[in-house]
Amino acid sequence: MAIMYALKSSDNEIFEVEQKVIEQSETIKKMIEDGAATGEIPLQVSSKTLAKVLEWCKQRQHKTVENENDDNKGKRKKERDEDDDIKEWENKFSDELKADKDVLFDLLLASNYLDLPALLSFLCQLVADMVAGKMPEEIRRMFNIENDFTPEEEKAITAEHGWAFQP
Amino acid sequence: MQFSPDQRTTKKFQSNEDEDEDVDVISNLPDEILHKILTFLPTKHAVATTALSRRWTNLWTTAFLPHLEFNDLTLLHTIRSNPNPTHEQTLFVNFVNNVLRLSNLAKVTTFTLTCLGSYGSSCINSWLRIACTNNITELDIYVNFDNGPIRLPAIVYISTSLVVLKLNANVKLDINSDQVCFPSLKILHIFVYNQEDDDWTGELYRRCPALEDLFLEGQVLDTYGKVQFHVCSSTLKRLKIEFSLLDRFCSFEYSFDYSFLVSAENLENLDVFDNFLAEYNVANLQVLDRANICIGHPSLPAKAVGFLYANRAFEFLEGISHVRFLSLSGCTIGALSYINEAKLEHPDEFADDSDDDQYGDVDRWQSYGILPTFNFLTNLELGFRNFRSWTVLPYILQCSPNLEFLALKKEIPDNDMCNRWPWKEPEPLPKCMLYCLKEIDVKGFEGKHYELTVVEFLLKNAQVLQRMAIYSPPLPLDEEMMLHKTIYEHPRGSETCQVKFFSNCLFQPYR
């Protein structure tokens, strides 16, 4: 029987999770080792975000378990199918986050706080893909970034790094 | 580019639900996360974030970007309208200079420089000197030949971190001394320009103690002279050689000679492509696992050089007789079957050879070129470009006693009339057909007379065959039905053999 832990979100919701799933988080793993996990593990993450984090962790857990159970025979085709499944899952996950940027950034903060390097990299790549190739004005609009430069400063920046703003 | 002076107007775009949508969440993320996001951006786009706001303006300079990549590929568009795009080139030079001056180079692990334009060798050499730090693991240089000779910084030669080096530039390496160079280099991709003094590359591989992958690429620039390459490395596992002759040259009209001497006893994978049939002297490849060979010209050389040409293909195969997975392209098969093709094409030239009916005869073949016995070969793929070259099939089967899987692949549709097709069944039956050939794929099957002959021969005589799959291009329905019926009803040497048909499959050229 798998060992279960209770995670408590910042808005006091309890999530029952298998040890293997949450141990992907170095932060939680350390809390457990330090003995801070006798009852519920309190986390500075909202329930909405924590649900997303766990969704990711479970998918990752699933993937590693399946790979371990593989014997060599017929692995290639199976691996290919699995890769397709994971890609599909990740695409769906990305699309949801792109549509709700608040969740995206909360998740970024949570993955950093919980020390989930794979999720952090995945999200950074996602944001990078949203930004890449866009003009500053487009990026500002996308993320509500306020342009606080004076016109002179802007001109100077454009002049200094002109090549970066070539289409 | 345009900056909007009034930011509020653009923000209204987004506010469709509640006021929270207007909050700039991304800029409130801590530096470490924003830095990480920047590391996932191409250098140009990472630098462009400097113009977003004050919060962002210096973030990229403190981000430890691990991959520096500069390319002026956008010049391609400008060059069309303006053959001398100096403005863009100046912008590019300033950009590279600024980034190298402002960014934190301590953690740069890969550096990629792609220059279509001409900036002069001193400019490019100085960029390389600045960017190549102690930590660099991959260095990719694609620089227009017009830039003049490029020199790698001395630190690169002794770097213990450099694992990947890709050179496509007018670069000559300093490897005159007896020292080891590139001590950790595993992957080398080199495009050879200086073909008049080719030997330095050979010396290079010998000096690289960790080299595992080599991709040697080039173009035949002069159609005269003799060029020789030596690939000598005991650590090499994968080798790819790719040389091509420009289409405007015809390989048989010029007196140039390319030869490749390969001595790499631990080689596992070999890929070779040329379109003129160079000379390959490959010896002692005892652990070779896979080889993909695509050599030779699609058209047929005249008799005067034809035998020399065909012999090169035979000699090459002699050197790779230990291979387990082998793929030979249609051009390669064309060279092997040259003698038969030439006879059919120019019967008058071969008038003195009287015994016309002996084409499929193994003994007959051996008087022209000798195939080795492929004792370890289990998987074989053969390409075909015309019906004449199928005559070499019996001979190849005789030489592959342990073959388990065979793919016959017509690369192009066949419009020839082949009323005089010299097929002769091999006698005795090849050993593989009696004991081990389990699967056969026939691709590009159009149901021509000669294809049917081969398919029926294989079905009838392959004693342990389990599966034959036949892939056809789009054919008229009634024709296809007839073909299926004919093949289904043909006697089979193996009772358990299943035949499957796949319709509407396109031809696949070798590359």
Tab-separated table of N, CA, C and O in Angstrom, chain B residues 132-237:
chain	number	residue	atom	x	y	z
B	132	CYS	N	34.528	32.324	-26.816
B	132	CYS	CA	35.001	30.989	-26.453
B	132	CYS	C	35.664	31.030	-25.083
B	132	CYS	O	36.840	31.344	-24.951
B	133	THR	N	34.882	30.694	-24.083
B	133	THR	CA	35.410	30.690	-22.730
B	133	THR	C	35.770	29.256	-22.341
B	133	THR	O	35.601	28.327	-23.128
B	134	ASN	N	36.199	29.108	-21.132
B	134	ASN	CA	36.617	27.803	-20.633
B	134	ASN	C	35.499	26.778	-20.571
B	134	ASN	O	35.753	25.587	-20.572
B	135	ASN	N	34.250	27.277	-20.461
B	135	ASN	CA	33.141	26.347	-20.222
B	135	ASN	C	32.447	25.882	-21.482
B	135	ASN	O	31.475	25.140	-21.411
B	136	ILE	N	32.914	26.336	-22.610
B	136	ILE	CA	32.139	26.090	-23.809
B	136	ILE	C	32.138	24.591	-24.153
B	136	ILE	O	33.162	23.931	-24.120
B	137	THR	N	30.921	24.058	-24.397
B	137	THR	CA	30.826	22.641	-24.742
B	137	THR	C	30.519	22.432	-26.217
B	137	THR	O	30.817	21.391	-26.770
B	138	GLU	N	29.889	23.445	-26.833
B	138	GLU	CA	29.574	23.290	-28.256
B	138	GLU	C	29.868	24.576	-29.010
B	138	GLU	O	29.478	25.661	-28.589
B	139	LEU	N	30.543	24.426	-30.111
B	139	LEU	CA	30.897	25.569	-30.942
B	139	LEU	C	30.484	25.265	-32.379
B	139	LEU	O	30.935	24.285	-32.973
B	140	ASP	N	29.578	26.090	-32.895
B	140	ASP	CA	29.098	25.891	-34.269
B	140	ASP	C	29.412	27.138	-35.089
B	140	ASP	O	28.924	28.220	-34.764
B	141	ILE	N	30.182	26.975	-36.127
B	141	ILE	CA	30.552	28.127	-36.947
B	141	ILE	C	30.153	27.874	-38.398
B	141	ILE	O	30.664	26.953	-39.041
B	142	TYR	N	29.212	28.673	-38.874
B	142	TYR	CA	28.814	28.631	-40.285
B	142	TYR	C	29.071	30.010	-40.849
B	142	TYR	O	28.263	30.920	-40.656
B	143	VAL	N	30.191	30.192	-41.454
B	143	VAL	CA	30.555	31.534	-41.906
B	143	VAL	C	30.887	31.514	-43.389
B	143	VAL	O	31.684	30.685	-43.849
B	144	ASN	N	30.253	32.426	-44.097
B	144	ASN	CA	30.492	32.616	-45.520
B	144	ASN	C	31.992	32.624	-45.825
B	144	ASN	O	32.778	33.309	-45.184
B	145	PHE	N	32.347	31.865	-46.824
B	145	PHE	CA	33.746	31.707	-47.214
B	145	PHE	C	34.419	33.049	-47.515
B	145	PHE	O	35.612	33.236	-47.281
B	146	ASP	N	33.644	34.011	-48.011
B	146	ASP	CA	34.203	35.322	-48.395
B	146	ASP	C	34.813	36.080	-47.226
B	146	ASP	O	35.526	37.055	-47.424
B	147	ASN	N	34.506	35.653	-45.996
B	147	ASN	CA	35.032	36.366	-44.851
B	147	ASN	C	36.536	36.174	-44.664
B	147	ASN	O	37.128	36.795	-43.805
B	148	GLY	N	37.106	35.300	-45.459
B	148	GLY	CA	38.539	35.067	-45.327
B	148	GLY	C	38.826	34.046	-44.253
B	148	GLY	O	37.916	33.524	-43.622
B	149	PRO	N	40.095	33.722	-44.085
B	149	PRO	CA	40.453	32.635	-43.176
B	149	PRO	C	40.098	32.918	-41.720
B	149	PRO	O	40.415	33.970	-41.183
B	150	ILE	N	39.438	31.965	-41.104
B	150	ILE	CA	39.022	32.079	-39.706
B	150	ILE	C	39.976	31.245	-38.856
B	150	ILE	O	40.396	30.161	-39.266
B	151	ARG	N	40.284	31.727	-37.706
B	151	ARG	CA	41.149	30.959	-36.795
B	151	ARG	C	40.403	30.706	-35.494
B	151	ARG	O	39.786	31.612	-34.938
B	152	LEU	N	40.496	29.493	-35.019
B	152	LEU	CA	39.903	29.214	-33.718
B	152	LEU	C	40.850	29.711	-32.633
B	152	LEU	O	42.062	29.575	-32.766
B	153	PRO	N	40.308	30.265	-31.552
B	153	PRO	CA	41.174	30.706	-30.461
B	153	PRO	C	41.952	29.520	-29.874
B	153	PRO	O	41.435	28.399	-29.833
B	154	ALA	N	43.152	29.789	-29.420
B	154	ALA	CA	44.016	28.715	-28.910
B	154	ALA	C	43.350	27.930	-27.789
B	154	ALA	O	43.517	26.711	-27.681
B	155	ILE	N	42.548	28.621	-26.996
B	155	ILE	CA	41.916	27.980	-25.833
B	155	ILE	C	41.004	26.819	-26.251
B	155	ILE	O	40.835	25.843	-25.528
B	156	VAL	N	40.450	26.922	-27.465
B	156	VAL	CA	39.528	25.885	-27.932
B	156	VAL	C	40.255	24.553	-28.142
B	156	VAL	O	39.726	23.494	-27.834
B	157	TYR	N	41.480	24.633	-28.613
B	157	TYR	CA	42.225	23.402	-28.920
B	157	TYR	C	42.501	22.562	-27.681
B	157	TYR	O	42.585	21.347	-27.756
B	158	ILE	N	42.669	23.246	-26.552
B	158	ILE	CA	43.025	22.498	-25.350
B	158	ILE	C	41.843	22.376	-24.387
B	158	ILE	O	41.977	21.828	-23.301
B	159	SER	N	40.676	22.865	-24.812
B	159	SER	CA	39.515	22.855	-23.929
B	159	SER	C	39.107	21.428	-23.554
B	159	SER	O	38.958	20.559	-24.417
B	160	THR	N	38.900	21.210	-22.256
B	160	THR	CA	38.439	19.884	-21.837
B	160	THR	C	36.916	19.838	-21.771
B	160	THR	O	36.331	18.799	-21.490
B	161	SER	N	36.266	20.979	-22.010
B	161	SER	CA	34.804	20.980	-21.968
B	161	SER	C	34.186	20.839	-23.358
B	161	SER	O	33.051	20.399	-23.484
B	162	LEU	N	34.930	21.170	-24.383
B	162	LEU	CA	34.363	21.166	-25.733
B	162	LEU	C	34.046	19.738	-26.198
B	162	LEU	O	34.927	18.895	-26.314
B	163	VAL	N	32.756	19.497	-26.482
B	163	VAL	CA	32.320	18.159	-26.879
B	163	VAL	C	31.863	18.137	-28.334
B	163	VAL	O	32.006	17.146	-29.031
B	164	VAL	N	31.290	19.270	-28.774
B	164	VAL	CA	30.752	19.328	-30.132
B	164	VAL	C	31.392	20.481	-30.895
B	164	VAL	O	31.430	21.611	-30.399
B	165	LEU	N	31.883	20.188	-32.081
B	165	LEU	CA	32.473	21.240	-32.910
B	165	LEU	C	31.948	21.095	-34.328
B	165	LEU	O	32.063	20.029	-34.938
B	166	LYS	N	31.319	22.157	-34.824
B	166	LYS	CA	30.804	22.121	-36.191
B	166	LYS	C	31.416	23.272	-36.972
B	166	LYS	O	31.252	24.434	-36.582
B	167	LEU	N	32.095	22.945	-38.031
B	167	LEU	CA	32.807	23.971	-38.790
B	167	LEU	C	32.347	23.947	-40.232
B	167	LEU	O	32.488	22.948	-40.928
B	168	ASN	N	31.800	25.058	-40.651
B	168	ASN	CA	31.464	25.218	-42.054
B	168	ASN	C	31.908	26.616	-42.427
B	168	ASN	O	31.125	27.562	-42.438
B	169	ALA	N	33.191	26.767	-42.647
B	169	ALA	CA	33.772	28.088	-42.863
B	169	ALA	C	35.156	27.907	-43.455
B	169	ALA	O	35.675	26.798	-43.519
B	170	ASN	N	35.728	29.010	-43.885
B	170	ASN	CA	37.090	28.963	-44.387
B	170	ASN	C	38.022	28.921	-43.184
B	170	ASN	O	38.622	29.909	-42.793
B	171	VAL	N	38.110	27.752	-42.583
B	171	VAL	CA	38.887	27.649	-41.356
B	171	VAL	C	39.915	26.546	-41.531
B	171	VAL	O	39.634	25.475	-42.061
B	172	LYS	N	41.100	26.871	-41.151
B	172	LYS	CA	42.125	25.831	-41.170
B	172	LYS	C	42.647	25.686	-39.756
B	172	LYS	O	42.958	26.653	-39.084
B	173	LEU	N	42.690	24.461	-39.295
B	173	LEU	CA	43.060	24.256	-37.903
B	173	LEU	C	44.576	24.172	-37.761
B	173	LEU	O	45.277	23.700	-38.641
B	174	ASP	N	45.058	24.655	-36.622
B	174	ASP	CA	46.494	24.600	-36.338
B	174	ASP	C	46.807	23.286	-35.642
B	174	ASP	O	46.729	23.169	-34.433
B	175	ILE	N	47.130	22.297	-36.414
B	175	ILE	CA	47.402	21.004	-35.785
B	175	ILE	C	48.760	20.488	-36.237
B	175	ILE	O	48.954	19.310	-36.476
B	176	ASN	N	49.702	21.410	-36.335
B	176	ASN	CA	51.008	21.005	-36.842
B	176	ASN	C	51.857	20.292	-35.796
B	176	ASN	O	52.625	19.408	-36.118
B	177	SER	N	51.658	20.684	-34.555
B	177	SER	CA	52.503	20.068	-33.539
B	177	SER	C	52.016	18.652	-33.247
B	177	SER	O	50.984	18.213	-33.729
B	178	ASP	N	52.755	17.955	-32.437
B	178	ASP	CA	52.432	16.562	-32.142
B	178	ASP	C	51.396	16.401	-31.034
B	178	ASP	O	51.104	15.302	-30.616
B	179	GLN	N	50.878	17.532	-30.562
B	179	GLN	CA	50.032	17.444	-29.380
B	179	GLN	C	48.643	16.892	-29.682
B	179	GLN	O	48.155	16.984	-30.795
B	180	VAL	N	48.046	16.355	-28.623
B	180	VAL	CA	46.638	15.989	-28.653
B	180	VAL	C	45.842	17.274	-28.836
B	180	VAL	O	46.202	18.313	-28.293
B	181	CYS	N	44.772	17.247	-29.615
B	181	CYS	CA	43.931	18.433	-29.634
B	181	CYS	C	42.489	18.055	-29.363
B	181	CYS	O	42.092	16.909	-29.545
B	182	PHE	N	41.722	19.012	-28.928
B	182	PHE	CA	40.315	18.808	-28.547
B	182	PHE	C	40.174	17.566	-27.664
B	182	PHE	O	39.531	16.589	-28.068
B	183	PRO	N	40.736	17.572	-26.483
B	183	PRO	CA	40.807	16.342	-25.681
B	183	PRO	C	39.458	15.707	-25.348
B	183	PRO	O	39.405	14.508	-25.103
B	184	SER	N	38.372	16.489	-25.322
B	184	SER	CA	37.075	15.894	-24.966
B	184	SER	C	36.107	15.843	-26.141
B	184	SER	O	34.957	15.460	-25.970
B	185	LEU	N	36.578	16.229	-27.291
B	185	LEU	CA	35.671	16.339	-28.435
B	185	LEU	C	35.102	14.978	-28.843
B	185	LEU	O	35.836	14.039	-29.111
B	186	LYS	N	33.753	14.911	-28.902
B	186	LYS	CA	33.100	13.663	-29.293
B	186	LYS	C	32.475	13.763	-30.678
B	186	LYS	O	32.425	12.804	-31.422
B	187	ILE	N	31.924	14.949	-30.979
B	187	ILE	CA	31.186	15.104	-32.242
B	187	ILE	C	31.845	16.182	-33.092
B	187	ILE	O	31.980	17.326	-32.659
B	188	LEU	N	32.253	15.808	-34.269
B	188	LEU	CA	32.881	16.771	-35.172
B	188	LEU	C	32.143	16.752	-36.496
B	188	LEU	O	31.928	15.699	-37.096
B	189	HIS	N	31.733	17.925	-36.910
B	189	HIS	CA	31.067	18.068	-38.200
B	189	HIS	C	31.913	19.055	-38.994
B	189	HIS	O	32.105	20.187	-38.579
B	190	ILE	N	32.426	18.609	-40.098
B	190	ILE	CA	33.355	19.475	-40.795
B	190	ILE	C	33.015	19.534	-42.281
B	190	ILE	O	32.781	18.517	-42.920
B	191	PHE	N	32.880	20.749	-42.777
B	191	PHE	CA	32.639	20.950	-44.197
B	191	PHE	C	33.973	21.355	-44.800
B	191	PHE	O	34.559	22.349	-44.407
B	192	VAL	N	34.436	20.563	-45.731
B	192	VAL	CA	35.786	20.789	-46.244
B	192	VAL	C	35.757	21.726	-47.443
B	192	VAL	O	35.096	21.456	-48.440
B	193	TYR	N	36.428	22.842	-47.280
B	193	TYR	CA	36.547	23.773	-48.401
B	193	TYR	C	37.896	23.621	-49.106
B	193	TYR	O	37.971	23.573	-50.315
B	194	ASN	N	38.951	23.605	-48.266
B	194	ASN	CA	40.293	23.652	-48.848
B	194	ASN	C	40.678	22.289	-49.387
B	194	ASN	O	41.385	21.532	-48.760
B	195	GLN	N	40.191	21.978	-50.574
B	195	GLN	CA	40.403	20.629	-51.054
B	195	GLN	C	41.768	20.445	-51.687
B	195	GLN	O	42.157	19.340	-52.023
B	196	GLU	N	42.502	21.540	-51.831
B	196	GLU	CA	43.834	21.356	-52.417
B	196	GLU	C	44.814	20.791	-51.386
B	196	GLU	O	45.745	20.103	-51.720
B	197	ASP	N	44.545	21.099	-50.125
B	197	ASP	CA	45.395	20.470	-49.104
B	197	ASP	C	44.493	19.761	-48.089
B	197	ASP	O	44.183	20.266	-47.034
B	198	ASP	N	44.095	18.576	-48.475
B	198	ASP	CA	43.073	17.861	-47.729
B	198	ASP	C	43.624	17.122	-46.525
B	198	ASP	O	42.907	16.742	-45.641
B	199	ASP	N	44.922	16.917	-46.513
B	199	ASP	CA	45.473	15.985	-45.542
B	199	ASP	C	45.329	16.411	-44.087
B	199	ASP	O	45.308	15.580	-43.196
B	200	TRP	N	45.200	17.733	-43.854
B	200	TRP	CA	45.156	18.186	-42.473
B	200	TRP	C	43.972	17.608	-41.708
B	200	TRP	O	44.043	17.394	-40.510
B	201	THR	N	42.884	17.308	-42.400
B	201	THR	CA	41.746	16.754	-41.659
B	201	THR	C	42.094	15.372	-41.117
B	201	THR	O	41.726	15.018	-40.013
B	202	GLY	N	42.825	14.593	-41.912
B	202	GLY	CA	43.219	13.258	-41.476
B	202	GLY	C	44.044	13.314	-40.210
B	202	GLY	O	43.831	12.549	-39.263
B	203	GLU	N	44.956	14.265	-40.176
B	203	GLU	CA	45.799	14.436	-39.002
B	203	GLU	C	44.939	14.800	-37.794
B	203	GLU	O	45.162	14.348	-36.675
B	204	LEU	N	43.908	15.600	-38.061
B	204	LEU	CA	43.015	16.052	-36.993
B	204	LEU	C	42.352	14.891	-36.258
B	204	LEU	O	42.382	14.812	-35.043
B	205	TYR	N	41.736	13.961	-37.019
B	205	TYR	CA	41.002	12.875	-36.348
B	205	TYR	C	41.951	12.019	-35.509
B	205	TYR	O	41.611	11.543	-34.443
B	206	ARG	N	43.139	11.846	-36.027
B	206	ARG	CA	44.112	11.033	-35.320
B	206	ARG	C	44.443	11.643	-33.953
B	206	ARG	O	44.701	10.944	-32.996
B	207	ARG	N	44.414	12.959	-33.894
B	207	ARG	CA	44.813	13.659	-32.671
B	207	ARG	C	43.688	13.822	-31.657
B	207	ARG	O	43.926	14.266	-30.551
B	208	CYS	N	42.454	13.546	-32.085
B	208	CYS	CA	41.321	13.744	-31.169
B	208	CYS	C	41.085	12.449	-30.397
B	208	CYS	O	40.553	11.493	-30.961
B	209	PRO	N	41.424	12.396	-29.123
B	209	PRO	CA	41.415	11.114	-28.417
B	209	PRO	C	40.029	10.610	-28.041
B	209	PRO	O	39.898	9.470	-27.614
B	210	ALA	N	38.990	11.443	-28.163
B	210	ALA	CA	37.668	11.004	-27.697
B	210	ALA	C	36.624	11.020	-28.811
B	210	ALA	O	35.444	10.820	-28.558
B	211	LEU	N	37.066	11.237	-30.028
B	211	LEU	CA	36.121	11.429	-31.128
B	211	LEU	C	35.253	10.194	-31.366
B	211	LEU	O	35.759	9.085	-31.503
B	212	GLU	N	33.924	10.397	-31.408
B	212	GLU	CA	33.005	9.277	-31.657
B	212	GLU	C	32.161	9.456	-32.909
B	212	GLU	O	31.809	8.507	-33.566
B	213	ASP	N	31.803	10.717	-33.179
B	213	ASP	CA	30.955	10.982	-34.340
B	213	ASP	C	31.672	11.922	-35.289
B	213	ASP	O	32.105	12.996	-34.877
B	214	LEU	N	31.732	11.537	-36.540
B	214	LEU	CA	32.330	12.430	-37.520
B	214	LEU	C	31.404	12.555	-38.714
B	214	LEU	O	30.917	11.558	-39.242
B	215	PHE	N	31.137	13.776	-39.087
B	215	PHE	CA	30.377	14.041	-40.300
B	215	PHE	C	31.282	14.864	-41.206
B	215	PHE	O	31.601	16.008	-40.913
B	216	LEU	N	31.728	14.239	-42.262
B	216	LEU	CA	32.639	14.892	-43.195
B	216	LEU	C	31.856	15.236	-44.447
B	216	LEU	O	31.315	14.358	-45.111
B	217	GLU	N	31.792	16.503	-44.718
B	217	GLU	CA	30.904	16.960	-45.788
B	217	GLU	C	31.698	17.831	-46.756
B	217	GLU	O	32.649	18.501	-46.352
B	218	GLY	N	31.291	17.860	-47.986
B	218	GLY	CA	31.979	18.732	-48.925
B	218	GLY	C	31.303	18.753	-50.270
B	218	GLY	O	30.345	18.016	-50.518
B	219	GLN	N	31.811	19.617	-51.116
B	219	GLN	CA	31.278	19.713	-52.456
B	219	GLN	C	32.454	19.633	-53.419
B	219	GLN	O	33.520	20.168	-53.121
B	220	VAL	N	32.241	18.965	-54.521
B	220	VAL	CA	33.323	18.877	-55.497
B	220	VAL	C	33.382	20.208	-56.229
B	220	VAL	O	32.450	20.590	-56.935
B	221	LEU	N	34.476	20.932	-56.007
B	221	LEU	CA	34.572	22.277	-56.568
B	221	LEU	C	35.329	22.271	-57.882
B	221	LEU	O	35.015	23.022	-58.802
B	222	ASP	N	36.345	21.455	-57.973
B	222	ASP	CA	37.138	21.390	-59.195
B	222	ASP	C	36.917	20.047	-59.843
B	222	ASP	O	36.867	19.032	-59.171
B	223	THR	N	36.814	20.052	-61.145
B	223	THR	CA	36.564	18.789	-61.807
B	223	THR	C	37.852	18.232	-62.395
B	223	THR	O	37.862	17.612	-63.439
B	224	TYR	N	38.938	18.516	-61.728
B	224	TYR	CA	40.182	17.852	-62.096
B	224	TYR	C	40.980	17.654	-60.811
B	224	TYR	O	40.676	18.227	-59.778
B	225	GLY	N	41.994	16.853	-60.910
B	225	GLY	CA	42.860	16.667	-59.749
B	225	GLY	C	42.435	15.506	-58.878
B	225	GLY	O	41.333	14.971	-59.006
B	226	LYS	N	43.341	15.133	-58.000
B	226	LYS	CA	43.099	13.978	-57.144
B	226	LYS	C	43.018	14.462	-55.703
B	226	LYS	O	43.871	15.204	-55.228
B	227	VAL	N	41.954	14.079	-55.038
B	227	VAL	CA	41.771	14.506	-53.660
B	227	VAL	C	41.609	13.270	-52.794
B	227	VAL	O	40.832	12.375	-53.124
B	228	GLN	N	42.344	13.240	-51.716
B	228	GLN	CA	42.313	12.044	-50.893
B	228	GLN	C	42.024	12.411	-49.437
B	228	GLN	O	42.611	13.359	-48.912
B	229	PHE	N	41.107	11.698	-48.822
B	229	PHE	CA	40.796	11.927	-47.410
B	229	PHE	C	41.121	10.675	-46.606
B	229	PHE	O	40.794	9.564	-47.032
B	230	HIS	N	41.722	10.900	-45.459
B	230	HIS	CA	42.015	9.775	-44.570
B	230	HIS	C	41.180	9.933	-43.311
B	230	HIS	O	41.269	10.953	-42.648
B	231	VAL	N	40.381	8.951	-43.008
B	231	VAL	CA	39.677	8.982	-41.729
B	231	VAL	C	40.248	7.855	-40.896
B	231	VAL	O	39.969	6.687	-41.134
B	232	CYS	N	41.107	8.227	-39.984
B	232	CYS	CA	41.809	7.214	-39.202
B	232	CYS	C	41.578	7.528	-37.739
B	232	CYS	O	42.029	8.544	-37.239
B	233	SER	N	40.781	6.700	-37.062
B	233	SER	CA	40.494	6.946	-35.651
B	233	SER	C	40.062	5.647	-34.998
B	233	SER	O	39.196	4.950	-35.511
B	234	SER	N	40.658	5.333	-33.871
B	234	SER	CA	40.287	4.077	-33.224
B	234	SER	C	39.104	4.257	-32.277
B	234	SER	O	38.545	3.295	-31.768
B	235	THR	N	38.701	5.518	-32.035
B	235	THR	CA	37.582	5.748	-31.116
B	235	THR	C	36.272	5.985	-31.862
B	235	THR	O	35.200	5.947	-31.259
B	236	LEU	N	36.363	6.201	-33.143
B	236	LEU	CA	35.190	6.605	-33.927
B	236	LEU	C	34.118	5.519	-33.957
B	236	LEU	O	34.405	4.355	-34.227
B	237	LYS	N	32.866	5.933	-33.669
B	237	LYS	CA	31.754	4.976	-33.694
B	237	LYS	C	30.802	5.226	-34.856
B	237	LYS	O	30.185	4.324	-35.370
